[in-house]
């Protein structure tokens, strides 16, 4: 990759200019396209000839290793100091004083109330309160069973003996037919069914519908930023594109599917290791791809019967993204009997 035309600056100057560009982007002064164009001018070459660039989302430094962008810290680099936290004005502490005074008055009233009430009244109130708490706890435990929620959680849904309640921080999403499901981060946006596909005729690299030549209805696309997922090739945007297909399971092996169609990322990324996917109910293959500012993982996995195959492409930028990717790989389920 040739960076000879890129404008070279010091790392400190690039930090300052990136912060200003990010402020203008967040305030709407410049567009995302203008931000990206100016951000690319902030590349810095170190004494060893290695090129460094700021990440679009986090502002962290990445270096180019000859085939892709890798997170790192420039030699001798000192990150910019955070602005000191301003002290809170004294007037903001007034509500706190008011609360303390109110609390003191309340405590005084309670002490007086206890002194003036007969002892038997206090005991009766205490017993009644305890009874109400016990009744509340019993209701809290039993109501889910009365509504059938506990049975659903224990027995699982139609796609296997799995928990129906998503893990904390995640949401359970399904395709339009309900035959494919996966748990994704709770703040991600979702497209499902044909909204998740670009449709046939748009090139085999764009979607599994285009690759197979017919609509793949069991499809889910989810990301924190769906526009960036579809339109910004770099840096990597966290997200997932997952489908299930009967025809692709019969026509291709997992080794082929993990690097074919939308899973072929060789144009902009460097292929990494290929490994067996060791989830017992869905054996298959995974392939890693090293790209600018992040990593993609592609998947092809199918039940032992190979009645259908699950295909996924997951974008990861940070350690949190990698943990989310692991969770999604462990929670997807498919009902192959109802897949086209």
mmCIF file of C-alpha atoms in Angstrom, residues 18-333:
data_model
loop_
_atom_site.group_PDB
_atom_site.id
_atom_site.type_symbol
_atom_site.label_atom_id
_atom_site.label_comp_id
_atom_site.label_asym_id
_atom_site.label_seq_id
_atom_site.Cartn_x
_atom_site.Cartn_y
_atom_site.Cartn_z
ATOM 1 C CA UNK A 18 -8.318 14.324 15.437
ATOM 2 C CA UNK A 19 -9.944 15.661 18.639
ATOM 3 C CA UNK A 20 -11.022 18.803 16.800
ATOM 4 C CA UNK A 21 -12.392 16.802 13.841
ATOM 5 C CA UNK A 22 -14.314 14.510 16.205
ATOM 6 C CA UNK A 23 -15.805 17.544 17.963
ATOM 7 C CA UNK A 24 -16.927 18.985 14.609
ATOM 8 C CA UNK A 25 -18.400 15.625 13.562
ATOM 9 C CA UNK A 26 -20.334 15.201 16.817
ATOM 10 C CA UNK A 27 -21.690 18.760 16.616
ATOM 11 C CA UNK A 28 -22.743 18.371 12.957
ATOM 12 C CA UNK A 29 -20.284 20.913 11.574
ATOM 13 C CA UNK A 30 -18.806 18.330 9.183
ATOM 14 C CA UNK A 31 -20.240 15.173 7.648
ATOM 15 C CA UNK A 32 -18.979 11.632 8.210
ATOM 16 C CA UNK A 33 -17.468 11.670 4.715
ATOM 17 C CA UNK A 34 -15.599 14.913 5.429
ATOM 18 C CA UNK A 35 -14.426 13.524 8.758
ATOM 19 C CA UNK A 36 -13.039 10.353 7.122
ATOM 20 C CA UNK A 37 -11.350 12.306 4.339
ATOM 21 C CA UNK A 38 -9.554 14.612 6.791
ATOM 22 C CA UNK A 39 -8.784 11.784 9.221
ATOM 23 C CA UNK A 40 -6.859 9.969 6.509
ATOM 24 C CA UNK A 41 -4.567 13.008 6.252
ATOM 25 C CA UNK A 42 -3.426 12.484 9.846
ATOM 26 C CA UNK A 43 -1.195 9.501 9.089
ATOM 27 C CA UNK A 44 2.269 9.655 10.679
ATOM 28 C CA UNK A 45 5.414 7.776 9.688
ATOM 29 C CA UNK A 46 7.778 6.783 12.522
ATOM 30 C CA UNK A 47 11.583 6.621 12.392
ATOM 31 C CA UNK A 48 11.465 3.010 11.207
ATOM 32 C CA UNK A 49 9.293 3.913 8.209
ATOM 33 C CA UNK A 50 6.123 2.391 9.673
ATOM 34 C CA UNK A 51 2.863 4.240 8.953
ATOM 35 C CA UNK A 52 0.373 4.974 11.751
ATOM 36 C CA UNK A 53 -3.281 6.081 11.492
ATOM 37 C CA UNK A 54 -5.985 7.101 13.959
ATOM 38 C CA UNK A 55 -8.990 4.809 14.381
ATOM 39 C CA UNK A 56 -12.232 6.361 13.166
ATOM 40 C CA UNK A 57 -14.250 5.493 16.261
ATOM 41 C CA UNK A 58 -11.871 5.490 19.222
ATOM 42 C CA UNK A 59 -8.976 7.632 18.031
ATOM 43 C CA UNK A 60 -6.518 4.900 19.033
ATOM 44 C CA UNK A 61 -3.422 4.349 16.899
ATOM 45 C CA UNK A 62 -3.083 1.519 14.358
ATOM 46 C CA UNK A 63 -0.028 0.675 12.280
ATOM 47 C CA UNK A 64 0.111 -0.940 8.846
ATOM 48 C CA UNK A 65 2.063 -4.225 8.863
ATOM 49 C CA UNK A 66 2.189 -4.509 5.079
ATOM 50 C CA UNK A 67 -1.140 -6.307 4.715
ATOM 51 C CA UNK A 68 -3.543 -4.713 7.174
ATOM 52 C CA UNK A 69 -4.010 -2.330 10.109
ATOM 53 C CA UNK A 70 -3.064 -3.565 13.574
ATOM 54 C CA UNK A 71 -3.763 -1.770 16.906
ATOM 55 C CA UNK A 72 -0.613 -0.585 18.681
ATOM 56 C CA UNK A 73 1.231 2.245 20.414
ATOM 57 C CA UNK A 74 3.720 4.384 18.451
ATOM 58 C CA UNK A 75 7.321 4.291 19.725
ATOM 59 C CA UNK A 76 7.907 6.907 22.434
ATOM 60 C CA UNK A 77 4.281 8.016 22.198
ATOM 61 C CA UNK A 78 2.692 9.840 25.120
ATOM 62 C CA UNK A 79 -1.117 9.911 24.976
ATOM 63 C CA UNK A 80 -2.729 13.325 25.459
ATOM 64 C CA UNK A 81 -3.636 14.167 29.031
ATOM 65 C CA UNK A 82 -7.299 14.262 29.920
ATOM 66 C CA UNK A 83 -8.734 17.632 30.849
ATOM 67 C CA UNK A 84 -8.889 18.189 34.632
ATOM 68 C CA UNK A 85 -12.292 17.717 36.191
ATOM 69 C CA UNK A 86 -13.806 21.015 37.165
ATOM 70 C CA UNK A 87 -14.995 21.401 40.707
ATOM 71 C CA UNK A 88 -18.741 21.441 41.227
ATOM 72 C CA UNK A 89 -20.110 24.913 42.021
ATOM 73 C CA UNK A 90 -21.111 25.392 45.636
ATOM 74 C CA UNK A 91 -24.708 26.170 44.682
ATOM 75 C CA UNK A 92 -25.143 22.615 43.392
ATOM 76 C CA UNK A 93 -24.505 21.287 46.877
ATOM 77 C CA UNK A 94 -27.573 23.041 48.294
ATOM 78 C CA UNK A 95 -30.003 20.228 47.412
ATOM 79 C CA UNK A 96 -27.726 17.860 49.320
ATOM 80 C CA UNK A 97 -27.896 20.052 52.416
ATOM 81 C CA UNK A 98 -31.669 20.141 52.021
ATOM 82 C CA UNK A 99 -31.808 16.348 51.823
ATOM 83 C CA UNK A 100 -29.658 16.026 54.950
ATOM 84 C CA UNK A 101 -31.912 18.444 56.846
ATOM 85 C CA UNK A 102 -35.015 16.605 55.671
ATOM 86 C CA UNK A 103 -33.488 13.278 56.648
ATOM 87 C CA UNK A 104 -32.675 14.640 60.121
ATOM 88 C CA UNK A 105 -36.252 15.904 60.551
ATOM 89 C CA UNK A 106 -37.655 12.565 59.411
ATOM 90 C CA UNK A 107 -35.463 10.646 61.870
ATOM 91 C CA UNK A 108 -36.554 12.976 64.699
ATOM 92 C CA UNK A 109 -40.226 12.431 63.811
ATOM 93 C CA UNK A 110 -39.752 8.645 63.759
ATOM 94 C CA UNK A 111 -38.086 8.683 67.208
ATOM 95 C CA UNK A 112 -40.895 10.835 68.589
ATOM 96 C CA UNK A 113 -43.531 8.620 66.964
ATOM 97 C CA UNK A 114 -42.024 5.510 68.552
ATOM 98 C CA UNK A 115 -41.896 7.154 71.999
ATOM 99 C CA UNK A 116 -45.521 8.290 71.895
ATOM 100 C CA UNK A 117 -47.140 5.140 70.432
ATOM 101 C CA UNK A 118 -48.000 2.247 72.736
ATOM 102 C CA UNK A 119 -45.552 -0.634 72.484
ATOM 103 C CA UNK A 120 -48.210 -3.125 71.392
ATOM 104 C CA UNK A 121 -49.044 -0.964 68.355
ATOM 105 C CA UNK A 122 -45.401 -0.927 67.247
ATOM 106 C CA UNK A 123 -45.151 -4.717 67.616
ATOM 107 C CA UNK A 124 -48.366 -5.245 65.611
ATOM 108 C CA UNK A 125 -47.184 -3.000 62.815
ATOM 109 C CA UNK A 126 -43.832 -4.811 62.713
ATOM 110 C CA UNK A 127 -45.489 -8.246 62.483
ATOM 111 C CA UNK A 128 -47.849 -7.077 59.746
ATOM 112 C CA UNK A 129 -44.965 -5.572 57.784
ATOM 113 C CA UNK A 130 -42.979 -8.805 58.000
ATOM 114 C CA UNK A 131 -45.986 -10.789 56.781
ATOM 115 C CA UNK A 132 -46.395 -8.484 53.801
ATOM 116 C CA UNK A 133 -42.718 -8.894 52.892
ATOM 117 C CA UNK A 134 -43.014 -12.694 53.049
ATOM 118 C CA UNK A 135 -46.144 -12.645 50.876
ATOM 119 C CA UNK A 136 -44.354 -10.375 48.389
ATOM 120 C CA UNK A 137 -41.371 -12.734 48.140
ATOM 121 C CA UNK A 138 -43.632 -15.759 47.574
ATOM 122 C CA UNK A 139 -45.546 -13.899 44.852
ATOM 123 C CA UNK A 140 -42.305 -12.783 43.175
ATOM 124 C CA UNK A 141 -41.142 -16.405 43.024
ATOM 125 C CA UNK A 142 -44.446 -18.001 41.993
ATOM 126 C CA UNK A 143 -45.857 -15.499 39.470
ATOM 127 C CA UNK A 144 -43.402 -16.467 36.683
ATOM 128 C CA UNK A 145 -44.507 -20.103 37.092
ATOM 129 C CA UNK A 146 -48.172 -19.090 37.007
ATOM 130 C CA UNK A 147 -47.520 -17.192 33.761
ATOM 131 C CA UNK A 148 -45.577 -20.117 32.279
ATOM 132 C CA UNK A 149 -42.298 -18.227 32.087
ATOM 133 C CA UNK A 150 -40.325 -20.647 34.256
ATOM 134 C CA UNK A 151 -41.479 -23.636 32.226
ATOM 135 C CA UNK A 152 -40.445 -21.910 29.016
ATOM 136 C CA UNK A 153 -37.029 -21.050 30.439
ATOM 137 C CA UNK A 154 -36.394 -24.604 31.644
ATOM 138 C CA UNK A 155 -37.764 -26.477 28.646
ATOM 139 C CA UNK A 156 -36.422 -24.162 25.949
ATOM 140 C CA UNK A 157 -38.114 -23.112 22.746
ATOM 141 C CA UNK A 158 -38.775 -24.987 19.512
ATOM 142 C CA UNK A 159 -35.079 -24.890 18.543
ATOM 143 C CA UNK A 160 -33.617 -26.915 21.377
ATOM 144 C CA UNK A 161 -33.208 -26.957 25.121
ATOM 145 C CA UNK A 162 -31.895 -23.384 25.424
ATOM 146 C CA UNK A 163 -32.674 -20.523 27.766
ATOM 147 C CA UNK A 164 -35.387 -18.285 26.333
ATOM 148 C CA UNK A 165 -34.401 -15.304 28.482
ATOM 149 C CA UNK A 166 -31.321 -13.538 27.011
ATOM 150 C CA UNK A 167 -28.222 -12.933 29.091
ATOM 151 C CA UNK A 168 -27.824 -9.526 30.794
ATOM 152 C CA UNK A 169 -26.745 -6.903 28.286
ATOM 153 C CA UNK A 170 -28.121 -8.864 25.309
ATOM 154 C CA UNK A 171 -31.368 -9.095 23.371
ATOM 155 C CA UNK A 172 -32.788 -12.126 21.581
ATOM 156 C CA UNK A 173 -33.540 -11.442 17.892
ATOM 157 C CA UNK A 174 -35.085 -13.665 15.240
ATOM 158 C CA UNK A 175 -35.431 -13.605 11.475
ATOM 159 C CA UNK A 176 -38.868 -12.844 9.987
ATOM 160 C CA UNK A 177 -39.855 -16.527 9.956
ATOM 161 C CA UNK A 178 -38.661 -17.158 13.513
ATOM 162 C CA UNK A 179 -36.503 -20.075 12.351
ATOM 163 C CA UNK A 180 -33.138 -18.417 13.068
ATOM 164 C CA UNK A 181 -32.288 -16.618 16.296
ATOM 165 C CA UNK A 182 -29.274 -15.215 18.118
ATOM 166 C CA UNK A 183 -28.501 -13.063 21.163
ATOM 167 C CA UNK A 184 -26.876 -9.724 20.275
ATOM 168 C CA UNK A 185 -25.799 -6.694 22.383
ATOM 169 C CA UNK A 186 -28.903 -4.922 23.667
ATOM 170 C CA UNK A 187 -28.017 -1.548 22.098
ATOM 171 C CA UNK A 188 -27.600 -2.891 18.536
ATOM 172 C CA UNK A 189 -30.116 -2.185 15.747
ATOM 173 C CA UNK A 190 -31.524 -5.063 13.687
ATOM 174 C CA UNK A 191 -32.596 -5.845 10.120
ATOM 175 C CA UNK A 192 -34.249 -9.212 9.469
ATOM 176 C CA UNK A 193 -35.440 -11.291 6.530
ATOM 177 C CA UNK A 194 -35.109 -9.654 3.119
ATOM 178 C CA UNK A 195 -34.336 -6.308 4.788
ATOM 179 C CA UNK A 196 -31.114 -8.002 5.869
ATOM 180 C CA UNK A 197 -30.251 -9.013 2.279
ATOM 181 C CA UNK A 198 -29.316 -6.897 -0.731
ATOM 182 C CA UNK A 199 -31.134 -9.288 -3.046
ATOM 183 C CA UNK A 200 -30.087 -11.251 -6.155
ATOM 184 C CA UNK A 201 -28.401 -9.388 -8.990
ATOM 185 C CA UNK A 202 -26.202 -7.135 -6.835
ATOM 186 C CA UNK A 203 -23.077 -9.279 -7.079
ATOM 187 C CA UNK A 204 -22.139 -12.501 -5.248
ATOM 188 C CA UNK A 205 -20.059 -10.616 -2.668
ATOM 189 C CA UNK A 206 -22.972 -8.530 -1.380
ATOM 190 C CA UNK A 207 -25.292 -11.121 0.191
ATOM 191 C CA UNK A 208 -25.984 -14.824 0.426
ATOM 192 C CA UNK A 209 -29.185 -14.274 -1.579
ATOM 193 C CA UNK A 210 -27.071 -12.950 -4.449
ATOM 194 C CA UNK A 211 -24.567 -15.790 -4.078
ATOM 195 C CA UNK A 212 -27.204 -18.534 -4.059
ATOM 196 C CA UNK A 213 -29.317 -16.889 -6.751
ATOM 197 C CA UNK A 214 -32.526 -16.930 -4.712
ATOM 198 C CA UNK A 215 -33.864 -15.228 -1.612
ATOM 199 C CA UNK A 216 -32.381 -16.350 1.685
ATOM 200 C CA UNK A 217 -35.280 -15.459 3.974
ATOM 201 C CA UNK A 218 -33.666 -16.651 7.218
ATOM 202 C CA UNK A 219 -31.298 -13.729 7.602
ATOM 203 C CA UNK A 220 -30.345 -11.252 10.342
ATOM 204 C CA UNK A 221 -28.072 -8.198 10.180
ATOM 205 C CA UNK A 222 -27.339 -6.309 13.410
ATOM 206 C CA UNK A 223 -24.888 -3.608 14.405
ATOM 207 C CA UNK A 224 -24.452 -0.603 16.650
ATOM 208 C CA UNK A 225 -24.233 1.418 13.397
ATOM 209 C CA UNK A 226 -26.048 -0.224 10.475
ATOM 210 C CA UNK A 227 -25.058 2.556 8.044
ATOM 211 C CA UNK A 228 -21.367 2.136 8.818
ATOM 212 C CA UNK A 229 -21.699 -1.662 8.659
ATOM 213 C CA UNK A 230 -23.014 -1.463 5.081
ATOM 214 C CA UNK A 231 -21.135 1.568 3.768
ATOM 215 C CA UNK A 232 -17.803 2.010 5.585
ATOM 216 C CA UNK A 233 -15.297 -0.736 4.735
ATOM 217 C CA UNK A 234 -12.725 0.477 7.265
ATOM 218 C CA UNK A 235 -12.163 0.569 10.091
ATOM 219 C CA UNK A 236 -14.148 -2.506 11.073
ATOM 220 C CA UNK A 237 -17.635 -1.788 12.448
ATOM 221 C CA UNK A 238 -18.863 -4.180 15.187
ATOM 222 C CA UNK A 239 -21.807 -6.201 13.907
ATOM 223 C CA UNK A 240 -23.080 -9.524 12.625
ATOM 224 C CA UNK A 241 -24.596 -10.808 9.370
ATOM 225 C CA UNK A 242 -25.988 -14.320 9.892
ATOM 226 C CA UNK A 243 -28.118 -16.516 7.622
ATOM 227 C CA UNK A 244 -29.300 -20.102 7.340
ATOM 228 C CA UNK A 245 -29.734 -21.998 4.067
ATOM 229 C CA UNK A 246 -30.701 -25.503 3.002
ATOM 230 C CA UNK A 247 -29.408 -25.203 -0.584
ATOM 231 C CA UNK A 248 -25.950 -23.948 0.400
ATOM 232 C CA UNK A 249 -25.608 -26.829 2.863
ATOM 233 C CA UNK A 250 -26.075 -29.351 0.070
ATOM 234 C CA UNK A 251 -23.944 -27.610 -2.560
ATOM 235 C CA UNK A 252 -20.854 -26.547 -0.602
ATOM 236 C CA UNK A 253 -18.603 -27.694 2.213
ATOM 237 C CA UNK A 254 -17.896 -25.610 5.320
ATOM 238 C CA UNK A 255 -14.329 -25.022 4.115
ATOM 239 C CA UNK A 256 -15.717 -23.503 0.910
ATOM 240 C CA UNK A 257 -18.479 -21.443 2.512
ATOM 241 C CA UNK A 258 -16.245 -19.875 5.161
ATOM 242 C CA UNK A 259 -14.320 -18.055 2.382
ATOM 243 C CA UNK A 260 -16.989 -17.726 -0.341
ATOM 244 C CA UNK A 261 -19.492 -15.041 -1.335
ATOM 245 C CA UNK A 262 -19.954 -12.440 1.432
ATOM 246 C CA UNK A 263 -17.456 -14.427 3.533
ATOM 247 C CA UNK A 264 -14.675 -13.755 1.017
ATOM 248 C CA UNK A 265 -12.993 -10.663 2.477
ATOM 249 C CA UNK A 266 -9.675 -11.054 0.659
ATOM 250 C CA UNK A 267 -10.043 -7.751 -1.249
ATOM 251 C CA UNK A 268 -9.569 -5.562 1.810
ATOM 252 C CA UNK A 269 -8.307 -7.938 4.497
ATOM 253 C CA UNK A 270 -5.574 -10.480 5.094
ATOM 254 C CA UNK A 271 -6.726 -14.063 5.707
ATOM 255 C CA UNK A 272 -5.651 -15.403 9.095
ATOM 256 C CA UNK A 273 -6.102 -18.781 10.723
ATOM 257 C CA UNK A 274 -8.859 -21.252 9.896
ATOM 258 C CA UNK A 275 -10.052 -23.429 12.729
ATOM 259 C CA UNK A 276 -12.656 -26.037 13.570
ATOM 260 C CA UNK A 277 -15.760 -24.614 15.211
ATOM 261 C CA UNK A 278 -16.046 -26.802 18.298
ATOM 262 C CA UNK A 279 -19.647 -26.155 19.342
ATOM 263 C CA UNK A 280 -20.965 -29.714 19.612
ATOM 264 C CA UNK A 281 -24.449 -29.057 18.183
ATOM 265 C CA UNK A 282 -23.096 -27.107 15.190
ATOM 266 C CA UNK A 283 -19.671 -28.358 14.050
ATOM 267 C CA UNK A 284 -18.075 -26.317 11.270
ATOM 268 C CA UNK A 285 -15.269 -23.919 10.382
ATOM 269 C CA UNK A 286 -14.235 -20.375 11.287
ATOM 270 C CA UNK A 287 -11.877 -18.048 9.397
ATOM 271 C CA UNK A 288 -10.288 -14.870 10.779
ATOM 272 C CA UNK A 289 -9.487 -11.811 8.649
ATOM 273 C CA UNK A 290 -7.121 -8.995 9.659
ATOM 274 C CA UNK A 291 -8.441 -5.655 8.374
ATOM 275 C CA UNK A 292 -7.838 -1.956 8.997
ATOM 276 C CA UNK A 293 -8.569 -1.190 12.624
ATOM 277 C CA UNK A 294 -10.104 -4.544 13.488
ATOM 278 C CA UNK A 295 -10.890 -8.158 12.689
ATOM 279 C CA UNK A 296 -13.630 -10.118 10.950
ATOM 280 C CA UNK A 297 -14.561 -13.703 11.726
ATOM 281 C CA UNK A 298 -16.522 -15.763 9.209
ATOM 282 C CA UNK A 299 -18.388 -18.951 10.071
ATOM 283 C CA UNK A 300 -19.932 -21.938 8.336
ATOM 284 C CA UNK A 301 -21.530 -24.484 10.687
ATOM 285 C CA UNK A 302 -24.258 -27.109 10.406
ATOM 286 C CA UNK A 303 -25.945 -29.772 12.527
ATOM 287 C CA UNK A 304 -24.673 -33.326 12.096
ATOM 288 C CA UNK A 305 -27.545 -34.061 9.692
ATOM 289 C CA UNK A 306 -26.436 -31.079 7.535
ATOM 290 C CA UNK A 307 -30.062 -30.378 6.769
ATOM 291 C CA UNK A 308 -29.094 -26.704 6.603
ATOM 292 C CA UNK A 309 -26.027 -24.552 7.238
ATOM 293 C CA UNK A 310 -25.565 -21.396 9.320
ATOM 294 C CA UNK A 311 -23.322 -18.715 7.813
ATOM 295 C CA UNK A 312 -22.076 -15.717 9.755
ATOM 296 C CA UNK A 313 -19.776 -12.729 9.387
ATOM 297 C CA UNK A 314 -18.854 -10.896 12.615
ATOM 298 C CA UNK A 315 -16.939 -7.615 12.865
ATOM 299 C CA UNK A 316 -14.783 -6.986 15.948
ATOM 300 C CA UNK A 317 -12.855 -3.874 16.969
ATOM 301 C CA UNK A 318 -12.283 -4.083 20.730
ATOM 302 C CA UNK A 319 -12.018 -6.717 23.442
ATOM 303 C CA UNK A 320 -15.684 -6.082 24.283
ATOM 304 C CA UNK A 321 -16.569 -6.831 20.639
ATOM 305 C CA UNK A 322 -14.672 -10.126 20.853
ATOM 306 C CA UNK A 323 -16.624 -11.130 23.939
ATOM 307 C CA UNK A 324 -19.877 -10.253 22.153
ATOM 308 C CA UNK A 325 -18.766 -12.336 19.159
ATOM 309 C CA UNK A 326 -18.132 -15.324 21.427
ATOM 310 C CA UNK A 327 -21.575 -14.908 22.981
ATOM 311 C CA UNK A 328 -23.283 -14.723 19.579
ATOM 312 C CA UNK A 329 -21.445 -17.828 18.369
ATOM 313 C CA UNK A 330 -22.641 -19.686 21.466
ATOM 314 C CA UNK A 331 -26.292 -18.595 21.267
ATOM 315 C CA UNK A 332 -27.392 -18.850 17.635
ATOM 316 C CA UNK A 333 -30.026 -21.518 16.952
#
